[in-house]
Amino acid sequence: MFEADERDRKTRSAEMNTQYIVTSADSNTVTVTPAENGSACATCHANCKSCALHITVANTKRFDVKPGQKVRIGLSAKDEVRQSFLSLALPVLAAVLGFFAASPIAALFNIRATEQLRALCVLVFLFAAGFSVMLFAKKRRNPEKLDIAAVYQ
């Protein structure tokens, strides 16, 4: 059991520290391609222009990067805080709204607003908001909000 947990933690840590190879660099933006250990990109620095996967990221910290260098990318701190707040606050606010919406819903169907109905409304609103946040985040992934977090080499 402990070994599996340790292996999962190492895998997650490796995923968060994925390295990318710089293919082109301007003053504000950098184009990168993944440098996975099992891919040809990890050993080949000759012709990155022909690679199919290119990601354009911001260079707000003004790192001096050149083509061929390895970098780590991530969300900017401001965008990370905003995304974290919205993904937590929106479902909680929806749950509170569900608690207070139970009475009008009960009146609409001519039933009493019991604690069970309030709990059901809280859960429905909570899961609906959480699912909506998840779908919105999945459809609105914006690679331009990614930023260079570190430069290797």
PDB file of C-alpha atoms in Angstrom, residues 8-65:
ATOM      1  CA  ASP A   8       1.749   7.803  -7.398  1.00  0.00           C
ATOM      2  CA  ARG A   9       3.382  10.773  -5.674  1.00  0.00           C
ATOM      3  CA  LYS A  10       6.527  10.389  -7.793  1.00  0.00           C
ATOM      4  CA  THR A  11       4.419  10.161 -10.971  1.00  0.00           C
ATOM      5  CA  ARG A  12       2.482  13.333 -10.103  1.00  0.00           C
ATOM      6  CA  SER A  13       5.705  15.130  -9.270  1.00  0.00           C
ATOM      7  CA  ALA A  14       7.210  14.112 -12.600  1.00  0.00           C
ATOM      8  CA  GLU A  15       4.109  15.296 -14.477  1.00  0.00           C
ATOM      9  CA  MET A  16       4.275  18.734 -12.881  1.00  0.00           C
ATOM     10  CA  ASN A  17       7.968  19.118 -13.781  1.00  0.00           C
ATOM     11  CA  THR A  18       7.681  18.207 -17.458  1.00  0.00           C
ATOM     12  CA  GLN A  19      10.403  19.820 -19.474  1.00  0.00           C
ATOM     13  CA  TYR A  20       9.883  21.579 -22.787  1.00  0.00           C
ATOM     14  CA  ILE A  21      12.404  22.458 -25.478  1.00  0.00           C
ATOM     15  CA  VAL A  22      12.402  26.023 -26.805  1.00  0.00           C
ATOM     16  CA  THR A  23      11.929  26.098 -30.586  1.00  0.00           C
ATOM     17  CA  SER A  24      11.770  29.883 -31.040  1.00  0.00           C
ATOM     18  CA  ALA A  25      11.930  32.879 -28.739  1.00  0.00           C
ATOM     19  CA  ASP A  26      10.827  36.508 -28.966  1.00  0.00           C
ATOM     20  CA  SER A  27      11.029  39.107 -26.223  1.00  0.00           C
ATOM     21  CA  ASN A  28       7.481  38.420 -24.921  1.00  0.00           C
ATOM     22  CA  THR A  29       6.607  34.935 -26.190  1.00  0.00           C
ATOM     23  CA  VAL A  30       8.389  31.619 -26.516  1.00  0.00           C
ATOM     24  CA  THR A  31       7.365  28.600 -28.585  1.00  0.00           C
ATOM     25  CA  VAL A  32       8.119  25.238 -26.966  1.00  0.00           C
ATOM     26  CA  THR A  33       7.633  21.558 -27.699  1.00  0.00           C
ATOM     27  CA  PRO A  34       7.485  18.732 -25.100  1.00  0.00           C
ATOM     28  CA  ALA A  35      10.751  16.994 -24.246  1.00  0.00           C
ATOM     29  CA  GLU A  36       9.589  13.656 -22.893  1.00  0.00           C
ATOM     30  CA  ASN A  37      12.142  11.020 -21.986  1.00  0.00           C
ATOM     31  CA  GLY A  38      10.619   8.479 -24.363  1.00  0.00           C
ATOM     32  CA  SER A  39      10.195  10.803 -27.320  1.00  0.00           C
ATOM     33  CA  ALA A  40      12.548  11.689 -30.120  1.00  0.00           C
ATOM     34  CA  CYS A  41      12.489  15.335 -28.964  1.00  0.00           C
ATOM     35  CA  ALA A  42      14.473  14.458 -25.841  1.00  0.00           C
ATOM     36  CA  THR A  43      17.544  13.618 -27.905  1.00  0.00           C
ATOM     37  CA  CYS A  44      16.992  15.442 -31.202  1.00  0.00           C
ATOM     38  CA  HIS A  45      17.592  19.195 -31.274  1.00  0.00           C
ATOM     39  CA  ALA A  46      18.126  19.424 -35.007  1.00  0.00           C
ATOM     40  CA  ASN A  47      14.749  20.106 -36.590  1.00  0.00           C
ATOM     41  CA  CYS A  48      12.165  21.261 -34.047  1.00  0.00           C
ATOM     42  CA  LYS A  49      10.297  23.232 -36.714  1.00  0.00           C
ATOM     43  CA  SER A  50       8.969  19.997 -38.216  1.00  0.00           C
ATOM     44  CA  CYS A  51       7.512  18.754 -34.913  1.00  0.00           C
ATOM     45  CA  ALA A  52       3.712  18.721 -34.835  1.00  0.00           C
ATOM     46  CA  LEU A  53       3.186  19.948 -31.245  1.00  0.00           C
ATOM     47  CA  HIS A  54       4.091  23.563 -30.541  1.00  0.00           C
ATOM     48  CA  ILE A  55       2.905  25.594 -27.565  1.00  0.00           C
ATOM     49  CA  THR A  56       3.275  29.367 -27.377  1.00  0.00           C
ATOM     50  CA  VAL A  57       3.815  30.632 -23.827  1.00  0.00           C
ATOM     51  CA  ALA A  58       4.475  34.041 -22.306  1.00  0.00           C
ATOM     52  CA  ASN A  59       7.857  35.140 -21.012  1.00  0.00           C
ATOM     53  CA  THR A  60       6.737  37.680 -18.389  1.00  0.00           C
ATOM     54  CA  LYS A  61       9.818  37.139 -16.214  1.00  0.00           C
ATOM     55  CA  ARG A  62      12.024  38.003 -19.206  1.00  0.00           C
ATOM     56  CA  PHE A  63      14.179  34.874 -19.063  1.00  0.00           C
ATOM     57  CA  ASP A  64      16.993  34.904 -21.598  1.00  0.00           C
ATOM     58  CA  VAL A  65      16.035  31.747 -23.513  1.00  0.00           C
TER      59      VAL A  65
END
